[in-house]
Short mmCIF file of C-alpha atoms in Angstrom, two decimals:
data_model
loop_
_atom_site.label_atom_id
_atom_site.label_comp_id
_atom_site.label_asym_id
_atom_site.label_seq_id
_atom_site.Cartn_x
_atom_site.Cartn_y
_atom_site.Cartn_z
CA UNK A 1 -8.90 -13.44 27.72
CA UNK A 2 -12.54 -14.04 28.59
CA UNK A 3 -13.42 -10.79 26.81
CA UNK A 4 -11.61 -12.01 23.70
CA UNK A 5 -13.49 -15.31 23.75
CA UNK A 6 -16.77 -13.46 24.24
CA UNK A 7 -16.01 -11.22 21.28
CA UNK A 8 -15.16 -14.21 19.10
CA UNK A 9 -18.41 -15.91 20.06
CA UNK A 10 -20.40 -12.78 19.20
CA UNK A 11 -18.52 -12.61 15.88
CA UNK A 12 -19.70 -16.11 15.09
CA UNK A 13 -23.23 -15.50 16.40
CA UNK A 14 -24.11 -12.13 14.88
CA UNK A 15 -22.04 -11.85 11.69
CA UNK A 16 -22.92 -14.07 8.73
CA UNK A 17 -20.07 -16.52 8.27
CA UNK A 18 -18.55 -17.11 4.85
CA UNK A 19 -16.42 -20.09 5.87
CA UNK A 20 -16.12 -22.58 8.71
CA UNK A 21 -12.53 -21.57 9.44
CA UNK A 22 -12.09 -17.76 9.63
CA UNK A 23 -8.60 -16.56 10.49
CA UNK A 24 -10.00 -15.22 13.76
CA UNK A 25 -7.43 -12.53 14.58
CA UNK A 26 -9.14 -10.10 16.98
CA UNK A 27 -7.98 -6.71 15.75
CA UNK A 28 -7.03 -3.88 18.12
CA UNK A 29 -5.28 -1.56 15.66
CA UNK A 30 -3.17 -1.57 12.50
CA UNK A 31 -0.23 0.57 11.48
CA UNK A 32 2.23 0.42 8.60
CA UNK A 33 2.59 -3.22 7.57
CA UNK A 34 1.45 -4.60 10.93
CA UNK A 35 -1.84 -5.65 12.50
CA UNK A 36 -1.92 -5.68 16.31
CA UNK A 37 -4.38 -8.02 18.00
CA UNK A 38 -6.23 -7.39 21.25
CA UNK A 39 -4.09 -9.99 23.00
CA UNK A 40 -0.98 -7.95 22.11
CA UNK A 41 0.28 -10.19 19.32
CA UNK A 42 1.69 -8.47 16.24
CA UNK A 43 1.13 -9.82 12.72
CA UNK A 44 3.07 -8.78 9.62
CA UNK A 45 0.46 -8.32 6.91
CA UNK A 46 1.73 -9.99 3.75
CA UNK A 47 -1.58 -9.81 1.86
CA UNK A 48 -2.57 -6.14 2.44
CA UNK A 49 -6.20 -6.96 3.16
CA UNK A 50 -6.16 -8.56 -0.33
CA UNK A 51 -4.25 -5.83 -2.21
CA UNK A 52 -6.02 -2.92 -0.47
CA UNK A 53 -3.45 -1.35 1.86
CA UNK A 54 -0.80 -0.56 -0.76
CA UNK A 55 0.28 2.51 1.22
CA UNK A 56 0.21 0.63 4.53
CA UNK A 57 -2.37 0.62 7.30
CA UNK A 58 -3.74 3.80 8.88
CA UNK A 59 -1.52 6.30 7.11
CA UNK A 60 -1.66 9.57 9.11
CA UNK A 61 -2.24 11.65 5.95
CA UNK A 62 -5.28 9.55 5.06
CA UNK A 63 -6.66 9.65 8.59
CA UNK A 64 -6.26 13.43 8.67
CA UNK A 65 -8.02 13.81 5.31
CA UNK A 66 -10.91 11.67 6.58
CA UNK A 67 -11.25 13.76 9.74
CA UNK A 68 -11.17 17.06 7.88
CA UNK A 69 -13.77 15.97 5.33
CA UNK A 70 -16.04 14.40 7.99
CA UNK A 71 -16.19 17.74 9.76
CA UNK A 72 -17.29 19.51 6.54
CA UNK A 73 -20.00 17.25 5.09
CA UNK A 74 -20.85 13.60 4.62
CA UNK A 75 -23.51 12.44 2.16
CA UNK A 76 -25.37 15.31 0.53
CA UNK A 77 -26.87 13.96 -2.70
CA UNK A 78 -26.55 11.00 -5.07
CA UNK A 79 -23.60 10.99 -7.43
CA UNK A 80 -23.77 13.38 -10.34
CA UNK A 81 -26.25 15.90 -8.93
CA UNK A 82 -24.27 18.19 -6.60
CA UNK A 83 -20.80 19.58 -7.23
CA UNK A 84 -18.59 18.32 -4.39
CA UNK A 85 -15.11 19.81 -4.40
CA UNK A 86 -13.35 16.76 -2.96
CA UNK A 87 -15.01 14.48 -5.52
CA UNK A 88 -13.93 16.77 -8.35
CA UNK A 89 -10.38 16.95 -6.99
CA UNK A 90 -10.12 13.16 -6.82
CA UNK A 91 -11.50 12.70 -10.33
CA UNK A 92 -9.02 15.24 -11.71
CA UNK A 93 -6.08 13.54 -9.97
CA UNK A 94 -7.14 10.02 -10.92
CA UNK A 95 -7.80 10.92 -14.55
CA UNK A 96 -4.41 12.63 -14.83
CA UNK A 97 -2.65 9.53 -13.44
CA UNK A 98 -4.50 7.11 -15.73
CA UNK A 99 -4.11 9.31 -18.83
CA UNK A 100 -0.36 9.51 -18.14
CA UNK A 101 -0.27 5.70 -17.94
CA UNK A 102 -2.18 5.41 -21.22
CA UNK A 103 0.37 7.67 -22.90
CA UNK A 104 3.32 5.74 -21.45
CA UNK A 105 1.81 2.45 -22.59
CA UNK A 106 1.41 3.72 -26.16
CA UNK A 107 4.64 5.74 -26.39
CA UNK A 108 2.66 8.96 -26.39
CA UNK A 109 0.29 7.90 -29.18
CA UNK A 110 -2.92 7.73 -27.13
CA UNK A 111 -5.28 10.66 -27.48
CA UNK A 112 -8.54 11.22 -25.68
CA UNK A 113 -10.24 12.56 -22.58
CA UNK A 114 -11.05 10.09 -19.83
CA UNK A 115 -13.82 10.44 -17.28
CA UNK A 116 -14.26 8.63 -13.96
CA UNK A 117 -17.44 7.07 -12.61
CA UNK A 118 -17.06 6.31 -8.86
CA UNK A 119 -18.54 3.22 -7.22
CA UNK A 120 -18.10 1.46 -3.88
CA UNK A 121 -16.56 -1.93 -4.66
CA UNK A 122 -14.72 -3.80 -7.38
CA UNK A 123 -17.72 -5.83 -8.42
CA UNK A 124 -19.79 -2.62 -8.77
CA UNK A 125 -17.10 -1.18 -11.01
CA UNK A 126 -17.26 -4.26 -13.24
CA UNK A 127 -21.07 -4.19 -13.27
CA UNK A 128 -20.98 -0.58 -14.43
CA UNK A 129 -18.39 -1.36 -17.09
CA UNK A 130 -20.49 -4.20 -18.51
CA UNK A 131 -23.60 -2.02 -18.64
CA UNK A 132 -21.66 0.79 -20.28
CA UNK A 133 -20.29 -1.54 -22.96
CA UNK A 134 -23.76 -2.80 -23.85
CA UNK A 135 -25.23 0.68 -23.90
CA UNK A 136 -22.47 2.18 -26.04
CA UNK A 137 -22.16 -0.63 -28.59
CA UNK A 138 -25.79 -1.73 -28.75
CA UNK A 139 -24.52 -5.31 -28.63
CA UNK A 140 -25.39 -7.95 -26.02
CA UNK A 141 -22.62 -10.58 -25.98
CA UNK A 142 -19.62 -10.70 -23.62
CA UNK A 143 -16.38 -12.63 -23.79
CA UNK A 144 -14.44 -13.49 -20.64
CA UNK A 145 -11.73 -15.98 -19.73
CA UNK A 146 -11.57 -19.32 -18.02
CA UNK A 147 -10.55 -19.18 -14.33
CA UNK A 148 -11.17 -15.43 -14.17
CA UNK A 149 -12.71 -13.64 -11.19
CA UNK A 150 -14.60 -10.36 -11.52
CA UNK A 151 -16.83 -10.21 -8.44
CA UNK A 152 -19.75 -11.79 -6.62
CA UNK A 153 -22.78 -9.82 -7.82
CA UNK A 154 -24.80 -11.52 -10.53
CA UNK A 155 -23.46 -9.55 -13.51
CA UNK A 156 -19.83 -9.84 -12.45
CA UNK A 157 -20.37 -13.47 -11.56
CA UNK A 158 -21.75 -14.06 -15.05
CA UNK A 159 -18.34 -13.19 -16.54
CA UNK A 160 -16.36 -15.04 -13.86
CA UNK A 161 -14.88 -18.13 -15.46
CA UNK A 162 -15.05 -20.64 -12.63
CA UNK A 163 -17.84 -23.17 -12.25
CA UNK A 164 -17.37 -23.42 -8.47
CA UNK A 165 -18.67 -19.84 -8.15
CA UNK A 166 -21.21 -19.89 -10.96
CA UNK A 167 -23.02 -23.19 -10.52
CA UNK A 168 -24.92 -22.43 -7.28
CA UNK A 169 -26.40 -19.23 -8.74
CA UNK A 170 -27.32 -20.19 -12.28
CA UNK A 171 -29.03 -19.15 -14.48
CA UNK A 172 -26.82 -16.08 -14.90
CA UNK A 173 -26.55 -13.58 -17.75
CA UNK A 174 -26.89 -15.24 -21.15
CA UNK A 175 -24.56 -14.64 -24.10
CA UNK A 176 -21.25 -15.00 -22.26
CA UNK A 177 -18.45 -16.99 -23.90
CA UNK A 178 -15.33 -18.12 -22.02
CA UNK A 179 -11.99 -18.52 -23.78
CA UNK A 180 -8.75 -20.01 -22.41
CA UNK A 181 -6.64 -17.29 -20.78
CA UNK A 182 -3.37 -16.70 -22.58
CA UNK A 183 -4.34 -18.56 -25.78
CA UNK A 184 -3.84 -16.23 -28.75
CA UNK A 185 -5.28 -18.78 -31.17
CA UNK A 186 -8.66 -18.69 -29.39
CA UNK A 187 -9.12 -14.95 -29.90
CA UNK A 188 -10.56 -15.46 -33.40
CA UNK A 189 -13.81 -16.49 -31.71
CA UNK A 190 -14.36 -12.84 -30.74
CA UNK A 191 -16.60 -11.45 -33.48
CA UNK A 192 -18.82 -8.48 -34.42
CA UNK A 193 -21.61 -9.61 -32.06
CA UNK A 194 -19.44 -8.99 -28.96
CA UNK A 195 -20.08 -5.85 -26.90
CA UNK A 196 -16.99 -6.26 -24.76
CA UNK A 197 -14.22 -8.56 -23.65
CA UNK A 198 -13.44 -8.39 -19.93
CA UNK A 199 -10.02 -9.52 -18.77
CA UNK A 200 -7.70 -9.37 -15.78
CA UNK A 201 -4.17 -8.49 -16.99
CA UNK A 202 -2.91 -10.94 -14.37
CA UNK A 203 -5.43 -13.43 -13.01
CA UNK A 204 -5.45 -13.03 -9.25
CA UNK A 205 -7.81 -15.55 -7.67
CA UNK A 206 -6.83 -18.15 -10.28
CA UNK A 207 -3.41 -18.27 -8.64
CA UNK A 208 -1.45 -15.21 -9.88
CA UNK A 209 -1.40 -16.27 -13.53
CA UNK A 210 0.69 -14.02 -15.82
CA UNK A 211 -0.23 -14.35 -19.53
CA UNK A 212 2.33 -14.87 -22.31
CA UNK A 213 3.73 -11.55 -23.53
CA UNK A 214 1.90 -11.63 -26.87
CA UNK A 215 -1.54 -12.33 -25.48
CA UNK A 216 -2.82 -8.91 -24.36
CA UNK A 217 -1.53 -7.08 -27.48
CA UNK A 218 -3.27 -9.72 -29.63
CA UNK A 219 -6.46 -9.29 -27.59
CA UNK A 220 -6.35 -5.52 -28.05
CA UNK A 221 -5.87 -5.98 -31.81
CA UNK A 222 -8.77 -8.40 -32.11
CA UNK A 223 -11.14 -6.10 -30.22
CA UNK A 224 -10.20 -3.27 -32.57
CA UNK A 225 -10.83 -5.48 -35.61
CA UNK A 226 -14.40 -6.38 -34.60
CA UNK A 227 -15.41 -3.19 -32.77
CA UNK A 228 -15.68 -4.80 -29.33
CA UNK A 229 -14.69 -2.79 -26.27
CA UNK A 230 -11.85 -4.08 -24.10
CA UNK A 231 -12.53 -3.92 -20.35
CA UNK A 232 -9.44 -4.44 -18.22
CA UNK A 233 -10.22 -5.38 -14.63
CA UNK A 234 -7.39 -3.83 -12.60
CA UNK A 235 -9.24 -3.93 -9.30
CA UNK A 236 -6.43 -6.05 -7.82
CA UNK A 237 -3.50 -5.20 -10.11
CA UNK A 238 -3.84 -1.41 -10.07
CA UNK A 239 -1.99 1.34 -8.21
CA UNK A 240 1.53 -0.01 -8.32
CA UNK A 241 0.85 -3.55 -7.20
CA UNK A 242 2.67 -5.14 -10.18
CA UNK A 243 5.53 -2.62 -10.34
CA UNK A 244 3.73 -0.24 -12.72
CA UNK A 245 0.91 2.17 -11.95
CA UNK A 246 -1.32 -0.24 -13.88
CA UNK A 247 -0.55 -3.72 -15.13
CA UNK A 248 -1.51 -2.93 -18.74
CA UNK A 249 1.68 -0.86 -18.96
CA UNK A 250 3.74 -4.08 -18.93
CA UNK A 251 2.31 -5.00 -22.33
CA UNK A 252 2.02 -1.61 -24.05
CA UNK A 253 -1.74 -1.67 -24.53
CA UNK A 254 -4.66 0.31 -23.11
CA UNK A 255 -8.30 -0.64 -22.46
CA UNK A 256 -11.48 1.09 -23.60
CA UNK A 257 -12.83 0.78 -20.05
CA UNK A 258 -10.62 0.43 -16.98
CA UNK A 259 -12.06 -0.83 -13.70
CA UNK A 260 -10.37 -0.01 -10.39
CA UNK A 261 -10.91 -0.60 -6.67
CA UNK A 262 -9.18 -2.06 -3.61
CA UNK A 263 -6.11 0.21 -3.13
CA UNK A 264 -7.82 3.30 -4.56
CA UNK A 265 -9.46 4.36 -1.30
CA UNK A 266 -6.37 4.11 0.90
CA UNK A 267 -8.31 1.72 3.15
CA UNK A 268 -11.76 3.22 2.57
CA UNK A 269 -14.38 1.63 0.26
CA UNK A 270 -14.04 3.24 -3.17
CA UNK A 271 -13.81 1.92 -6.70
CA UNK A 272 -14.88 2.96 -10.16
CA UNK A 273 -14.34 2.77 -13.87
CA UNK A 274 -12.84 5.10 -16.45
CA UNK A 275 -13.54 5.44 -20.17
CA UNK A 276 -13.27 8.04 -22.91
CA UNK A 277 -15.77 10.87 -22.71
CA UNK A 278 -17.66 9.72 -25.80
CA UNK A 279 -18.18 6.25 -24.30
CA UNK A 280 -19.26 7.58 -20.90
CA UNK A 281 -21.81 9.78 -22.66
CA UNK A 282 -23.94 6.66 -23.18
CA UNK A 283 -25.03 6.84 -19.52
CA UNK A 284 -26.35 10.38 -19.88
CA UNK A 285 -28.82 9.85 -22.72
CA UNK A 286 -31.57 7.56 -24.04
CA UNK A 287 -32.54 7.71 -21.16
CA UNK A 288 -30.53 9.98 -18.89
CA UNK A 289 -29.71 8.64 -15.42
CA UNK A 290 -29.58 5.08 -16.75
CA UNK A 291 -26.80 4.18 -14.32
CA UNK A 292 -26.84 5.82 -10.89
CA UNK A 293 -25.28 5.33 -7.46
CA UNK A 294 -26.21 6.69 -4.04
CA UNK A 295 -22.92 6.29 -2.20
CA UNK A 296 -20.41 5.91 -5.03
CA UNK A 297 -17.89 8.74 -4.67
CA UNK A 298 -18.74 9.39 -1.02
CA UNK A 299 -16.87 12.57 -0.02
CA UNK A 300 -15.04 10.97 2.92
CA UNK A 301 -13.84 8.11 0.71
CA UNK A 302 -12.81 10.58 -1.99
CA UNK A 303 -10.77 12.56 0.54
CA UNK A 304 -9.03 9.37 1.65
CA UNK A 305 -8.36 8.32 -1.94
CA UNK A 306 -6.93 11.71 -2.89
CA UNK A 307 -4.51 11.54 0.04
CA UNK A 308 -3.59 7.95 -0.90
CA UNK A 309 -2.84 8.88 -4.52
CA UNK A 310 -0.66 11.76 -3.38
CA UNK A 311 1.32 9.34 -1.17
CA UNK A 312 1.71 6.90 -4.08
CA UNK A 313 3.03 9.68 -6.29
CA UNK A 314 5.29 11.30 -3.73
CA UNK A 315 6.88 8.02 -2.64
CA UNK A 316 6.89 6.56 -6.18
CA UNK A 317 5.37 3.36 -4.88
CA UNK A 318 4.97 1.63 -8.28
CA UNK A 319 8.72 1.82 -8.87
CA UNK A 320 9.35 0.77 -5.29
CA UNK A 321 7.09 -2.26 -5.79
CA UNK A 322 9.14 -3.26 -8.83
CA UNK A 323 12.45 -3.02 -6.95
CA UNK A 324 11.31 -4.57 -3.66
CA UNK A 325 9.21 -7.15 -5.51
CA UNK A 326 12.23 -8.36 -7.46
CA UNK A 327 14.15 -8.86 -4.19
CA UNK A 328 11.25 -10.71 -2.59
CA UNK A 329 10.67 -12.88 -5.64
CA UNK A 330 14.36 -13.84 -5.69
CA UNK A 331 14.24 -14.74 -1.98
CA UNK A 332 11.13 -16.86 -2.55
CA UNK A 333 12.81 -18.65 -5.47
CA UNK A 334 15.73 -19.46 -3.22
CA UNK A 335 13.28 -21.01 -0.76
CA UNK A 336 11.76 -23.00 -3.63
CA UNK A 337 15.22 -24.30 -4.55
CA UNK A 338 15.78 -25.50 -0.98
CA UNK A 339 12.33 -26.91 -0.22
CA UNK A 340 10.60 -29.37 -2.53
CA UNK A 341 7.13 -28.45 -1.22
CA UNK A 342 7.18 -25.34 -3.47
CA UNK A 343 6.60 -26.06 -7.15
CA UNK A 344 6.74 -22.52 -8.58
CA UNK A 345 7.10 -18.83 -7.75
CA UNK A 346 5.42 -16.41 -10.15
CA UNK A 347 4.00 -12.90 -10.50
CA UNK A 348 5.09 -9.30 -11.04
CA UNK A 349 6.08 -6.61 -8.56
CA UNK A 350 4.50 -7.31 -5.19
CA UNK A 351 1.74 -9.51 -6.62
CA UNK A 352 3.31 -12.93 -6.19
CA UNK A 353 2.12 -16.50 -5.88
CA UNK A 354 3.72 -19.57 -4.31
CA UNK A 355 2.41 -22.77 -5.85
CA UNK A 356 2.83 -25.84 -3.66
CA UNK A 357 2.94 -29.42 -4.86
CA UNK A 358 0.01 -30.44 -2.64
CA UNK A 359 -2.95 -28.60 -1.13
CA UNK A 360 -2.16 -30.10 2.30
CA UNK A 361 1.26 -28.41 2.24
CA UNK A 362 -0.42 -25.13 1.32
CA UNK A 363 -2.80 -25.30 4.27
CA UNK A 364 0.00 -26.22 6.66
CA UNK A 365 2.14 -23.36 5.38
CA UNK A 366 -0.57 -20.70 5.75
CA UNK A 367 -1.49 -21.91 9.24
CA UNK A 368 2.15 -22.18 10.34
CA UNK A 369 2.91 -18.64 9.18
CA UNK A 370 -0.13 -17.25 11.01
CA UNK A 371 0.89 -19.00 14.24
CA UNK A 372 4.28 -17.27 13.98
CA UNK A 373 2.83 -13.82 13.26
CA UNK A 374 2.94 -13.68 9.45
CA UNK A 375 -0.28 -13.31 7.47
CA UNK A 376 -0.22 -14.95 4.05
CA UNK A 377 -3.31 -16.19 2.28
CA UNK A 378 -4.68 -18.67 -0.17
CA UNK A 379 -6.29 -17.62 -3.43
CA UNK A 380 -10.00 -18.40 -3.53
CA UNK A 381 -10.52 -22.08 -4.28
CA UNK A 382 -7.05 -22.39 -5.83
CA UNK A 383 -5.90 -24.79 -3.19
CA UNK A 384 -2.21 -25.09 -4.05
CA UNK A 385 -1.39 -21.37 -4.32
CA UNK A 386 -0.43 -18.94 -1.55
CA UNK A 387 -0.86 -15.22 -2.22
CA UNK A 388 2.05 -12.92 -1.36
CA UNK A 389 1.01 -9.25 -1.60
CA UNK A 390 2.48 -7.07 1.18
CA UNK A 391 1.99 -3.29 1.32
CA UNK A 392 4.17 -1.47 -1.19
CA UNK A 393 5.87 0.30 1.73
CA UNK A 394 7.27 -2.99 3.11
CA UNK A 395 10.89 -2.65 4.26
CA UNK A 396 13.85 -4.91 3.56
CA UNK A 397 14.01 -5.81 7.26
CA UNK A 398 10.35 -6.81 7.28
CA UNK A 399 10.85 -8.92 4.17
CA UNK A 400 13.88 -10.56 5.75
CA UNK A 401 11.89 -11.47 8.86
CA UNK A 402 9.05 -12.86 6.73
CA UNK A 403 11.44 -15.08 4.77
CA UNK A 404 12.88 -16.40 8.04
CA UNK A 405 9.37 -17.28 9.22
CA UNK A 406 8.53 -18.99 5.93
CA UNK A 407 11.72 -21.02 6.05
CA UNK A 408 11.01 -22.11 9.59
CA UNK A 409 7.54 -23.26 8.60
CA UNK A 410 8.84 -25.07 5.50
CA UNK A 411 11.41 -26.88 7.61
CA UNK A 412 8.71 -28.41 9.76
CA UNK A 413 5.76 -28.82 7.39
#
């Protein structure tokens, strides 16, 4: 135990801390839906590293792909200069999956050729999308939504609609307007000066907020009317999390630019954005190389992502998330009916939120679950909401055990 305490102290001493109360689990290994600590305790991961481990932790196919690629080559040249077979293979697979989703969402009406630009993190994907929109349209203004979250770098932060994040770092990008999320009547404020509207199909950090059914179709229509590009941020909602490959499929619309991350890399850092070929062309001219990345599309990450996508396809994880998510949501609603601490259960697929009546109850619930070996999490600065987002491979038995733990905590909190 002394070694564990020493390691914790070094964690606090040498790594920059982002809060005064880190969860503090000392990780030994992770497998499937479980994280095993160095003291031998097992924790059921009900947040998937914040929607990253959709296929579960340390999938053997992903580990094998990483090993094989690492033995061939690592970094050779910045993105876009050398032809790397694994990068090409991933782009082909990803584009085929997204194009199929576009066609499903539009009943086969969508036509076009998408291209993929790889980056390292979700905020980098959104930064690239914003730059691309300005470059392609020649316009400067952005529209985003209140309570949104798009990342922590300055550009992404500029279109994040929460003062608690923005205020300490102002001034940010000018010419950003925030509209109320879900309000169709506000969309008339989007006009011909707007380069792009950026939107999460379901707001994650705001507390798993699902918009009214007519909102996203109306947003798509308004962007078309004024010539603004629609950027959909599916960093958190993508790759089956909501019960569809991508959340936009729930509403029968498609974006002009789609940003992705988190689950894409199968546990490795990889993200990116996709757009039609004619839009992407804006990065290759006037001047060329006007958006570049050194490590975006790293071959080892691409190998991991390709293996992860193959698992998602083979095991039909989006459909599984819809089925298992409906069971879990029903079980959570039953808890809400029995315990007055829970005000609401909401979300789609395996992207669910528990809203509590008081922030103190939320804190007690999260802590009580962790003490009993179940990892749930708050949404950033949304103090009454608990995030429920287990791996898409979660079993009925694991869900049953998690519900038992939650009920035990609710009984005593």
